[in-house]
């Protein structure tokens, strides 16, 4: 952390930052591929269920927990992982988490029993909780120029969406060969990333004395967030009123308020509550929450329609998502160049509208029909809508991040993604399953009944798209897509005194530039 940031606490990119690292674009490649691994492994298991059941003897509930184990630990430990990035260093967390993720991938690839695959997915989720905020915070501190950061986030947002789509495609393709390859492939990628991290990412921990560990905050925050995610994913297979689900929600209701009280009093809090005074952080987090709430169910429920109603194979299901992936790749570049000029609000709102149109089409899917007439419009709108939302949200959410809290801010955005996606999936899947059970009790079975139940599950997502629109219209209004330059200076070229300290600072309480008193020497 530079001396000016220590004294002013202003966002990266606003006050006379040092010359940018010439290797920053290579760093972007490294962290983007790291995030791609996480995105792939979130959805890669969604189409290999029958093979896992056949080879490992997984029950239906056990199969669900191949996904849930990953999500519970990923979402529950994100805040802790983000804070550790700020305390012990981003490169150290990146390398350590990458090594653990690779170990989990190896165990999953070699699994011979249901317990082994569940443990492997848990290790991957644990590692992802440290790796994902490390990747995002490294990106934030590597790109200090606002325009360059917008371009970098264009790549980042595309990677998240493309990774989800490629996970389905990769899973479908590999099922026809050997499902274990989906996990083995992480090993050579991790080796290359490790070499790249040592060569490109600056090492070491933060300068100065290490802050006192917030042990109580770590315990209450992890228990509260972990039990909340656990309760959410338990809804699908145990229902809303089961002892397991209710107990987890009660534990979360006790731990999370206790966590807030502890953080308010802590000397070095796990989650500094001052971040919630930054409107960009709040709006970005809400944007992530609602966008993920639309993305994850679409990648999990749409394959049901393709495979169980239209009769697609796993490979055909994966290939059906190609328009989604291509749309994201095509739109990401021009969008990242446009955001610094037009702001984040316009693309985000347009993306939410396109996702609403996509949901309308999903509600009208027939039990038979051609790919071109039914699925192509849906998957294309899904890709364009998602990339228009996925790029602005982290751009706005990290616009006020300093080197001292880049990891924590990144983790907060990731928490919003995991909780939003898991909650939307749990609600839509449980509504679909309950209606399907009711239809079966009335003697209605087969593709028509499944299609009707699927439509009802999809209908719940209109709540998410409604609040996503509100977030864009109200929350993003007037927010810059990147930190503004100080008054009287160009971005990245702020004035400094002889000690290198800032002459002017930016008050980001509402993400708007204001003149304040000079920093003390």
Coordinates of C-alpha atoms in Angstrom, one line a residue:
X1 CA 0.0 0.0 0.0
X2 CA 1.4 3.4 -0.9
X3 CA 1.9 6.1 1.6
X4 CA -0.8 8.3 0.1
X5 CA -3.4 5.5 0.4
X6 CA -2.3 4.9 4.0
X7 CA -2.9 8.5 4.9
X8 CA -6.0 9.2 2.8
X9 CA -7.6 5.8 2.3
X10 CA -8.9 6.9 -1.2
X11 CA -9.6 4.6 -4.1
X12 CA -6.8 3.1 -6.2
X13 CA -6.4 5.1 -9.4
X14 CA -7.3 8.6 -8.0
X15 CA -4.1 10.0 -6.5
X16 CA -0.8 10.0 -8.3
X17 CA -0.4 6.2 -8.5
X18 CA 3.0 4.9 -9.5
X19 CA 3.6 4.0 -13.2
X20 CA 1.5 1.0 -14.2
X21 CA 3.1 -2.5 -14.3
X22 CA 3.9 -3.4 -17.9
X23 CA 2.9 -6.9 -17.1
X24 CA -0.6 -6.1 -15.9
X25 CA -2.3 -7.5 -19.0
X26 CA -0.5 -10.8 -18.5
X27 CA -1.6 -10.7 -14.8
X28 CA -5.2 -10.3 -16.1
X29 CA -4.8 -13.5 -18.1
X30 CA -3.6 -15.4 -15.0
X31 CA -6.4 -14.3 -12.7
X32 CA -9.0 -14.6 -15.4
X33 CA -8.0 -18.2 -16.0
X34 CA -8.1 -18.8 -12.3
X35 CA -11.6 -17.4 -12.1
X36 CA -12.5 -19.5 -15.1
X37 CA -11.5 -22.7 -13.3
X38 CA -13.9 -21.7 -10.4
X39 CA -16.8 -20.9 -12.8
X40 CA -16.3 -24.1 -14.7
X41 CA -16.3 -26.3 -11.6
X42 CA -19.5 -24.5 -10.3
X43 CA -21.5 -25.9 -13.2
X44 CA -19.5 -28.7 -14.7
X45 CA -21.2 -31.4 -12.6
X46 CA -24.7 -30.3 -13.6
X47 CA -24.8 -32.6 -16.6
X48 CA -22.7 -35.6 -15.4
X49 CA -25.2 -36.7 -12.7
X50 CA -26.1 -40.1 -14.3
X51 CA -22.5 -41.1 -14.7
X52 CA -21.6 -40.2 -11.1
X53 CA -24.6 -42.2 -9.8
X54 CA -23.7 -45.2 -11.9
X55 CA -20.0 -45.3 -11.1
X56 CA -19.9 -44.0 -7.5
X57 CA -23.4 -45.2 -6.3
X58 CA -24.6 -41.7 -5.4
X59 CA -28.1 -41.3 -4.2
X60 CA -30.3 -38.5 -5.6
X61 CA -29.6 -36.4 -2.5
X62 CA -25.9 -37.3 -2.6
X63 CA -25.8 -36.1 -6.2
X64 CA -27.3 -32.7 -5.1
X65 CA -24.6 -32.4 -2.5
X66 CA -21.9 -32.8 -5.1
X67 CA -23.0 -29.3 -6.1
X68 CA -24.1 -28.1 -2.6
X69 CA -20.8 -29.0 -0.8
X70 CA -19.0 -26.7 -3.2
X71 CA -21.4 -23.9 -2.8
X72 CA -21.8 -24.0 1.0
X73 CA -18.1 -23.8 1.7
X74 CA -17.4 -21.4 -1.2
X75 CA -20.1 -19.0 0.0
X76 CA -19.7 -19.5 3.7
X77 CA -16.0 -18.8 3.8
X78 CA -15.7 -16.0 1.3
X79 CA -15.6 -13.1 3.8
X80 CA -12.8 -14.9 5.7
X81 CA -11.0 -15.6 2.4
X82 CA -11.3 -12.0 1.3
X83 CA -10.0 -10.6 4.5
X84 CA -7.0 -13.0 4.5
X85 CA -6.1 -11.7 1.1
X86 CA -5.7 -8.2 2.7
X87 CA -3.9 -9.5 5.7
X88 CA -1.4 -12.0 4.5
X89 CA -1.1 -11.0 0.8
X90 CA -2.9 -11.6 -2.4
X91 CA -0.2 -13.7 -4.2
X92 CA 0.2 -16.0 -1.1
X93 CA -3.6 -16.5 -1.0
X94 CA -3.7 -17.1 -4.8
X95 CA -1.0 -19.7 -4.7
X96 CA -2.2 -21.5 -1.5
X97 CA -5.8 -21.6 -2.7
X98 CA -4.8 -22.8 -6.1
X99 CA -2.8 -25.6 -4.6
X100 CA -5.8 -26.7 -2.4
X101 CA -8.1 -26.4 -5.4
X102 CA -5.8 -28.6 -7.4
X103 CA -5.7 -31.2 -4.6
X104 CA -9.5 -31.2 -4.5
X105 CA -9.6 -31.7 -8.3
X106 CA -7.2 -34.6 -8.1
X107 CA -9.3 -36.3 -5.4
X108 CA -12.5 -35.8 -7.4
X109 CA -10.9 -37.2 -10.5
X110 CA -9.6 -40.3 -8.6
X111 CA -12.8 -40.7 -6.4
X112 CA -14.0 -44.3 -6.1
X113 CA -16.8 -43.7 -3.5
X114 CA -19.5 -41.2 -2.8
X115 CA -17.7 -39.9 0.3
X116 CA -14.5 -39.2 -1.7
X117 CA -16.3 -37.1 -4.4
X118 CA -18.2 -35.2 -1.7
X119 CA -14.9 -34.5 0.2
X120 CA -13.2 -33.5 -3.0
X121 CA -16.0 -31.0 -3.8
X122 CA -15.8 -29.6 -0.3
X123 CA -12.0 -29.0 -0.7
X124 CA -12.7 -27.3 -4.0
X125 CA -15.3 -25.0 -2.4
X126 CA -12.9 -24.2 0.5
X127 CA -10.2 -23.3 -2.0
X128 CA -12.5 -21.2 -4.2
X129 CA -13.4 -19.1 -1.1
X130 CA -9.8 -17.9 -1.0
X131 CA -9.0 -18.0 -4.8
X132 CA -11.9 -16.0 -6.1
X133 CA -11.4 -12.9 -4.0
X134 CA -7.6 -13.2 -4.6
X135 CA -8.2 -13.1 -8.4
X136 CA -10.5 -10.1 -8.2
X137 CA -8.5 -8.1 -5.8
X138 CA -5.3 -8.7 -7.8
X139 CA -7.1 -7.4 -10.8
X140 CA -8.3 -4.3 -8.9
X141 CA -4.9 -3.3 -7.7
X142 CA -3.2 -4.1 -11.0
X143 CA -5.4 -1.8 -13.1
X144 CA -5.3 1.7 -11.5
X145 CA -6.3 3.7 -14.6
X146 CA -10.1 3.9 -14.8
X147 CA -10.4 3.2 -18.5
X148 CA -8.0 0.3 -18.4
X149 CA -9.8 -1.1 -15.4
X150 CA -13.1 -1.0 -17.3
X151 CA -11.5 -3.0 -20.1
X152 CA -10.1 -5.5 -17.6
X153 CA -13.6 -5.9 -16.0
X154 CA -14.9 -6.5 -19.5
X155 CA -12.8 -9.6 -19.7
X156 CA -13.6 -10.5 -16.1
X157 CA -17.4 -10.3 -16.6
X158 CA -17.2 -12.3 -19.8
X159 CA -15.1 -15.0 -18.0
X160 CA -17.7 -15.5 -15.3
X161 CA -20.5 -16.0 -17.7
X162 CA -18.5 -17.9 -20.3
X163 CA -17.2 -20.1 -17.6
X164 CA -20.7 -21.1 -16.5
X165 CA -21.7 -21.9 -20.1
X166 CA -18.4 -23.7 -20.9
X167 CA -18.9 -25.8 -17.7
X168 CA -22.1 -27.1 -19.1
X169 CA -20.5 -27.7 -22.5
X170 CA -17.4 -29.3 -21.0
X171 CA -19.4 -31.5 -18.7
X172 CA -21.6 -32.6 -21.7
X173 CA -18.6 -33.4 -23.9
X174 CA -16.6 -35.2 -21.3
X175 CA -19.5 -37.4 -20.1
X176 CA -19.2 -39.0 -23.6
X177 CA -15.6 -39.8 -22.9
X178 CA -14.8 -39.9 -19.2
X179 CA -16.3 -37.6 -16.5
X180 CA -13.0 -37.7 -14.6
X181 CA -11.3 -35.6 -17.3
X182 CA -13.3 -32.6 -16.2
X183 CA -11.4 -32.6 -12.9
X184 CA -8.0 -33.9 -14.2
X185 CA -7.9 -30.9 -16.6
X186 CA -7.5 -28.5 -13.7
X187 CA -4.1 -30.0 -12.8
X188 CA -2.0 -28.8 -15.9
X189 CA -3.9 -25.5 -15.8
X190 CA -2.9 -25.0 -12.2
X191 CA 0.7 -25.7 -12.9
X192 CA 0.8 -23.0 -15.6
X193 CA -1.0 -20.6 -13.3
X194 CA 1.4 -21.2 -10.5
X195 CA 4.4 -20.4 -12.8
X196 CA 2.6 -17.3 -14.1
X197 CA 1.8 -16.1 -10.6
X198 CA 5.4 -16.4 -9.4
X199 CA 6.6 -14.6 -12.5
X200 CA 4.0 -11.9 -12.8
X201 CA 2.2 -11.1 -9.6
X202 CA 4.0 -9.1 -7.0
X203 CA 4.6 -11.1 -3.8
X204 CA 4.9 -10.5 -0.1
X205 CA 2.3 -9.4 2.4
X206 CA 1.1 -5.9 3.2
X207 CA 3.6 -3.4 4.5
X208 CA 3.7 -2.5 8.1
X209 CA 2.5 -4.3 11.2
X210 CA -0.1 -7.0 10.8
X211 CA -3.5 -6.1 12.4
X212 CA -4.8 -8.0 15.3
X213 CA -6.8 -11.0 14.1
X214 CA -10.6 -10.6 14.3
X215 CA -11.2 -14.1 15.7
X216 CA -14.7 -13.5 17.0
X217 CA -15.7 -11.9 13.8
X218 CA -14.2 -14.8 11.8
X219 CA -16.1 -17.4 13.8
X220 CA -19.5 -15.6 13.9
X221 CA -19.2 -14.4 10.3
X222 CA -18.3 -17.9 8.9
X223 CA -20.9 -19.7 11.0
X224 CA -23.6 -17.1 10.1
X225 CA -22.9 -17.0 6.4
X226 CA -22.2 -20.7 6.1
X227 CA -25.4 -21.7 7.9
X228 CA -27.3 -19.2 5.7
X229 CA -26.0 -20.8 2.5
X230 CA -26.5 -24.3 4.0
X231 CA -30.1 -23.5 4.8
X232 CA -30.7 -22.2 1.3
X233 CA -29.3 -25.2 -0.5
X234 CA -31.2 -27.5 2.0
X235 CA -34.5 -26.2 0.8
X236 CA -34.5 -28.1 -2.4
X237 CA -34.0 -31.6 -0.9
X238 CA -35.5 -31.1 2.6
X239 CA -38.1 -28.4 2.2
X240 CA -38.7 -25.1 3.9
X241 CA -40.1 -26.5 7.2
X242 CA -37.7 -29.3 7.9
X243 CA -35.7 -29.3 11.1
X244 CA -32.5 -29.1 9.2
X245 CA -33.5 -26.1 7.1
X246 CA -35.2 -24.2 10.0
X247 CA -32.3 -24.9 12.3
X248 CA -29.8 -23.5 9.9
X249 CA -31.8 -20.4 9.3
X250 CA -32.1 -19.9 13.1
X251 CA -28.4 -20.2 13.5
X252 CA -27.8 -17.7 10.7
X253 CA -30.4 -15.3 12.3
X254 CA -28.4 -15.4 15.6
X255 CA -24.8 -15.4 14.2
X256 CA -25.2 -12.7 11.5
X257 CA -26.5 -9.9 13.8
X258 CA -23.8 -10.9 16.4
X259 CA -21.2 -10.6 13.6
X260 CA -22.4 -7.1 12.8
X261 CA -22.1 -6.0 16.5
X262 CA -18.6 -7.5 16.7
X263 CA -17.5 -5.9 13.5
X264 CA -18.7 -2.5 14.8
X265 CA -16.5 -2.8 17.8
X266 CA -13.5 -4.7 16.3
X267 CA -10.1 -2.9 16.0
X268 CA -9.4 -4.7 12.7
X269 CA -12.8 -6.0 11.5
X270 CA -13.1 -8.9 9.2
X271 CA -15.7 -6.9 7.2
X272 CA -15.3 -3.1 7.8
X273 CA -18.8 -1.8 8.1
X274 CA -17.7 1.5 6.5
X275 CA -17.9 -0.3 3.2
X276 CA -21.7 -0.2 3.4
X277 CA -21.5 3.6 3.4
X278 CA -20.2 3.5 -0.1
X279 CA -23.1 3.5 -2.5
X280 CA -21.0 1.9 -5.2
X281 CA -20.3 -1.2 -3.0
X282 CA -23.9 -1.6 -2.1
X283 CA -25.2 -1.1 -5.6
X284 CA -22.6 -3.5 -7.0
X285 CA -23.3 -6.1 -4.4
X286 CA -27.1 -5.9 -5.1
X287 CA -26.4 -6.1 -8.8
X288 CA -24.3 -9.3 -8.3
X289 CA -27.0 -10.8 -6.1
X290 CA -29.8 -10.4 -8.5
X291 CA -27.8 -11.1 -11.7
X292 CA -26.5 -14.4 -10.2
X293 CA -30.1 -15.1 -9.1
X294 CA -31.0 -15.1 -12.8
X295 CA -27.9 -16.8 -14.1
X296 CA -27.5 -19.9 -11.9
X297 CA -31.1 -21.2 -12.2
X298 CA -31.0 -20.7 -16.0
X299 CA -27.8 -22.8 -16.2
X300 CA -29.3 -25.5 -13.9
X301 CA -33.0 -25.6 -14.9
X302 CA -32.7 -25.1 -18.7
X303 CA -30.8 -28.4 -19.1
X304 CA -33.8 -30.2 -17.5
X305 CA -35.9 -28.9 -20.4
X306 CA -33.4 -29.9 -23.0
X307 CA -32.7 -33.4 -21.7
X308 CA -35.9 -34.5 -20.0
X309 CA -38.4 -32.9 -22.4
X310 CA -36.6 -32.4 -25.7
X311 CA -34.5 -35.5 -25.3
X312 CA -31.1 -33.9 -25.8
X313 CA -27.9 -35.8 -24.9
X314 CA -25.4 -34.2 -22.5
X315 CA -23.2 -33.1 -25.4
X316 CA -26.1 -31.6 -27.3
X317 CA -27.2 -29.8 -24.1
X318 CA -23.7 -28.3 -23.8
X319 CA -23.6 -27.3 -27.4
X320 CA -27.0 -25.6 -27.1
X321 CA -25.3 -23.0 -24.8
X322 CA -22.8 -22.0 -27.5
X323 CA -24.9 -18.9 -28.5
X324 CA -24.7 -17.8 -24.8
X325 CA -20.9 -18.1 -24.8
X326 CA -20.4 -16.5 -28.2
X327 CA -22.8 -13.6 -27.3
X328 CA -20.8 -12.9 -24.2
X329 CA -17.5 -12.9 -26.0
X330 CA -18.7 -10.7 -28.8
X331 CA -20.4 -8.1 -26.6
X332 CA -17.8 -7.9 -23.8
X333 CA -15.1 -6.0 -25.8
X334 CA -17.3 -3.1 -27.1
X335 CA -19.1 -2.9 -23.8
X336 CA -15.9 -2.5 -21.7
X337 CA -14.9 0.4 -24.0
X338 CA -18.3 2.0 -23.8
X339 CA -18.7 1.9 -20.0
X340 CA -16.2 4.7 -19.2
X341 CA -18.1 6.9 -21.6
X342 CA -21.7 6.1 -20.9
X343 CA -21.5 4.8 -17.4
X344 CA -22.6 1.5 -15.9
X345 CA -26.4 2.2 -15.5
X346 CA -27.5 2.1 -19.1
X347 CA -25.9 -1.3 -20.0
X348 CA -27.0 -2.8 -16.7
X349 CA -30.7 -1.7 -17.2
X350 CA -30.7 -2.9 -20.8
X351 CA -29.2 -6.3 -19.7
X352 CA -32.0 -6.7 -17.1
X353 CA -34.6 -5.9 -19.7
X354 CA -33.2 -8.5 -22.1
X355 CA -33.1 -11.1 -19.3
X356 CA -36.8 -10.3 -18.6
X357 CA -37.6 -11.0 -22.3
X358 CA -35.6 -14.2 -22.0
X359 CA -37.8 -15.3 -19.1
X360 CA -40.9 -14.6 -21.0
X361 CA -39.7 -16.9 -23.8
X362 CA -38.8 -19.5 -21.2
X363 CA -42.3 -19.4 -19.9
X364 CA -43.6 -20.3 -23.4
X365 CA -41.4 -23.3 -24.3
X366 CA -43.4 -26.2 -25.9
X367 CA -42.8 -29.9 -25.3
X368 CA -41.5 -30.2 -28.8
X369 CA -39.9 -27.7 -31.2
X370 CA -36.8 -26.9 -33.2
X371 CA -33.7 -25.6 -31.6
X372 CA -33.6 -22.6 -33.9
X373 CA -37.1 -21.5 -33.0
X374 CA -37.1 -22.2 -29.3
X375 CA -33.7 -22.4 -27.8
X376 CA -31.6 -20.1 -30.0
X377 CA -33.4 -16.9 -29.0
X378 CA -33.4 -17.9 -25.3
X379 CA -29.7 -18.8 -25.1
X380 CA -28.7 -15.7 -27.2
X381 CA -30.7 -13.3 -25.0
X382 CA -29.2 -15.0 -21.9
X383 CA -25.7 -14.4 -23.1
X384 CA -26.2 -10.7 -24.1
X385 CA -28.3 -9.9 -21.0
X386 CA -25.8 -11.5 -18.6
X387 CA -22.7 -9.8 -20.0
X388 CA -24.5 -6.4 -19.9
X389 CA -25.1 -7.0 -16.2
X390 CA -21.9 -8.9 -15.2
X391 CA -19.4 -6.3 -16.4
X392 CA -20.9 -3.2 -14.8
X393 CA -21.5 -4.7 -11.4
X394 CA -17.9 -5.4 -10.3
X395 CA -16.8 -2.2 -12.0
X396 CA -19.1 -0.1 -9.8
X397 CA -18.7 -2.3 -6.8
X398 CA -14.9 -1.9 -6.7
X399 CA -14.7 1.7 -7.9
X400 CA -14.0 2.9 -4.3
X401 CA -11.6 0.0 -3.3
X402 CA -8.2 0.8 -1.8
X403 CA -5.3 -1.6 -1.7
X404 CA -6.1 -2.1 2.0
X405 CA -9.6 -3.4 1.4
X406 CA -9.5 -4.7 -2.2
X407 CA -9.7 -8.4 -1.0
X408 CA -12.6 -7.7 1.4
X409 CA -14.6 -5.7 -1.2
X410 CA -14.0 -8.5 -3.7
X411 CA -15.2 -11.1 -1.2
X412 CA -18.3 -9.0 -0.5
X413 CA -19.2 -9.0 -4.2
X414 CA -18.5 -12.8 -4.4
X415 CA -20.7 -13.4 -1.4
X416 CA -23.6 -11.6 -3.1
X417 CA -23.1 -13.8 -6.1
X418 CA -23.1 -17.1 -4.2
X419 CA -26.0 -16.3 -1.9
X420 CA -28.1 -14.7 -4.7
X421 CA -27.5 -17.7 -7.1
X422 CA -28.1 -20.3 -4.4
X423 CA -31.2 -18.7 -3.0
X424 CA -32.8 -18.2 -6.5
X425 CA -32.0 -21.8 -7.5
X426 CA -33.4 -23.2 -4.2
X427 CA -36.7 -21.2 -4.5
X428 CA -37.3 -22.0 -8.2
X429 CA -36.3 -25.7 -7.9
X430 CA -38.4 -26.2 -4.8
X431 CA -41.5 -24.5 -6.4
X432 CA -41.0 -26.7 -9.5
X433 CA -40.6 -29.9 -7.5
X434 CA -43.6 -29.2 -5.3
X435 CA -45.9 -28.5 -8.3
X436 CA -44.5 -31.6 -10.1
X437 CA -45.4 -33.7 -7.0
X438 CA -48.9 -32.3 -7.0
X439 CA -49.4 -33.0 -10.6
X440 CA -48.2 -36.6 -10.1
X441 CA -50.7 -37.0 -7.3
X442 CA -53.4 -36.0 -9.8
X443 CA -52.2 -38.6 -12.3
X444 CA -50.4 -36.1 -14.5
X445 CA -46.9 -37.3 -15.5
X446 CA -44.6 -37.1 -18.4
X447 CA -43.1 -34.3 -20.4
X448 CA -46.2 -32.1 -20.3
X449 CA -46.3 -32.2 -16.5
X450 CA -42.6 -31.5 -16.2
X451 CA -42.8 -28.6 -18.6
X452 CA -45.7 -27.1 -16.7
X453 CA -43.8 -27.4 -13.4
X454 CA -40.6 -26.0 -15.0
X455 CA -42.6 -23.0 -16.2
X456 CA -43.8 -22.3 -12.7
X457 CA -40.3 -22.6 -11.3
X458 CA -39.0 -20.1 -14.0
X459 CA -41.9 -17.7 -13.0
X460 CA -40.3 -17.1 -9.6
X461 CA -37.3 -15.5 -11.4
X462 CA -39.5 -12.6 -12.4
X463 CA -39.1 -11.4 -8.8
X464 CA -35.3 -11.3 -9.3
X465 CA -35.5 -9.5 -12.6
X466 CA -37.8 -6.9 -11.1
X467 CA -35.4 -6.1 -8.3
X468 CA -32.5 -6.2 -10.7
X469 CA -34.2 -3.5 -12.7
X470 CA -34.8 -1.4 -9.6
X471 CA -31.1 -1.8 -8.7
X472 CA -30.1 -0.5 -12.1
X473 CA -32.6 2.3 -12.2
X474 CA -32.2 3.6 -8.7
X475 CA -29.1 2.1 -7.2
X476 CA -26.8 2.7 -10.2
X477 CA -28.1 6.2 -10.9
X478 CA -25.3 8.8 -10.9
X479 CA -22.6 6.3 -10.0
X480 CA -19.3 6.5 -11.9
X481 CA -18.1 3.3 -13.5
X482 CA -14.6 3.9 -12.2
X483 CA -12.9 6.1 -9.6
X484 CA -12.9 9.8 -10.8
X485 CA -9.6 11.7 -11.0
X486 CA -9.0 14.3 -8.2
X487 CA -10.1 17.8 -8.9
X488 CA -7.6 19.7 -11.1
X489 CA -5.7 16.6 -12.1
X490 CA -5.9 13.9 -14.7
X491 CA -6.7 10.3 -13.7
X492 CA -3.5 8.6 -12.5
X493 CA -1.6 11.9 -12.5
X494 CA -2.6 13.4 -9.1
X495 CA -0.5 16.1 -7.4
X496 CA 1.8 15.1 -4.6
X497 CA 4.0 16.9 -2.2
X498 CA 7.7 16.2 -1.6
X499 CA 6.9 13.2 0.6
X500 CA 4.7 11.6 -2.0
X501 CA 1.6 12.4 -0.1
X502 CA -1.6 13.5 -1.8
X503 CA -2.4 17.2 -1.9
X504 CA -6.1 16.6 -2.4
X505 CA -8.3 13.6 -1.6
X506 CA -11.7 12.3 -2.7
X507 CA -14.6 11.7 -0.4
X508 CA -16.2 8.5 -1.6
X509 CA -19.0 8.3 0.9
X510 CA -21.4 8.6 -2.0
X511 CA -18.8 7.9 -4.8
X512 CA -18.8 11.6 -5.8
X513 CA -15.7 13.7 -5.9
X514 CA -15.5 16.5 -3.3
X515 CA -12.6 18.7 -2.2
X516 CA -11.4 18.0 1.3
X517 CA -8.6 19.3 3.5
X518 CA -5.0 18.4 2.4
X519 CA -3.5 15.3 3.9
X520 CA -1.2 15.9 6.9
X521 CA 2.5 15.4 6.2

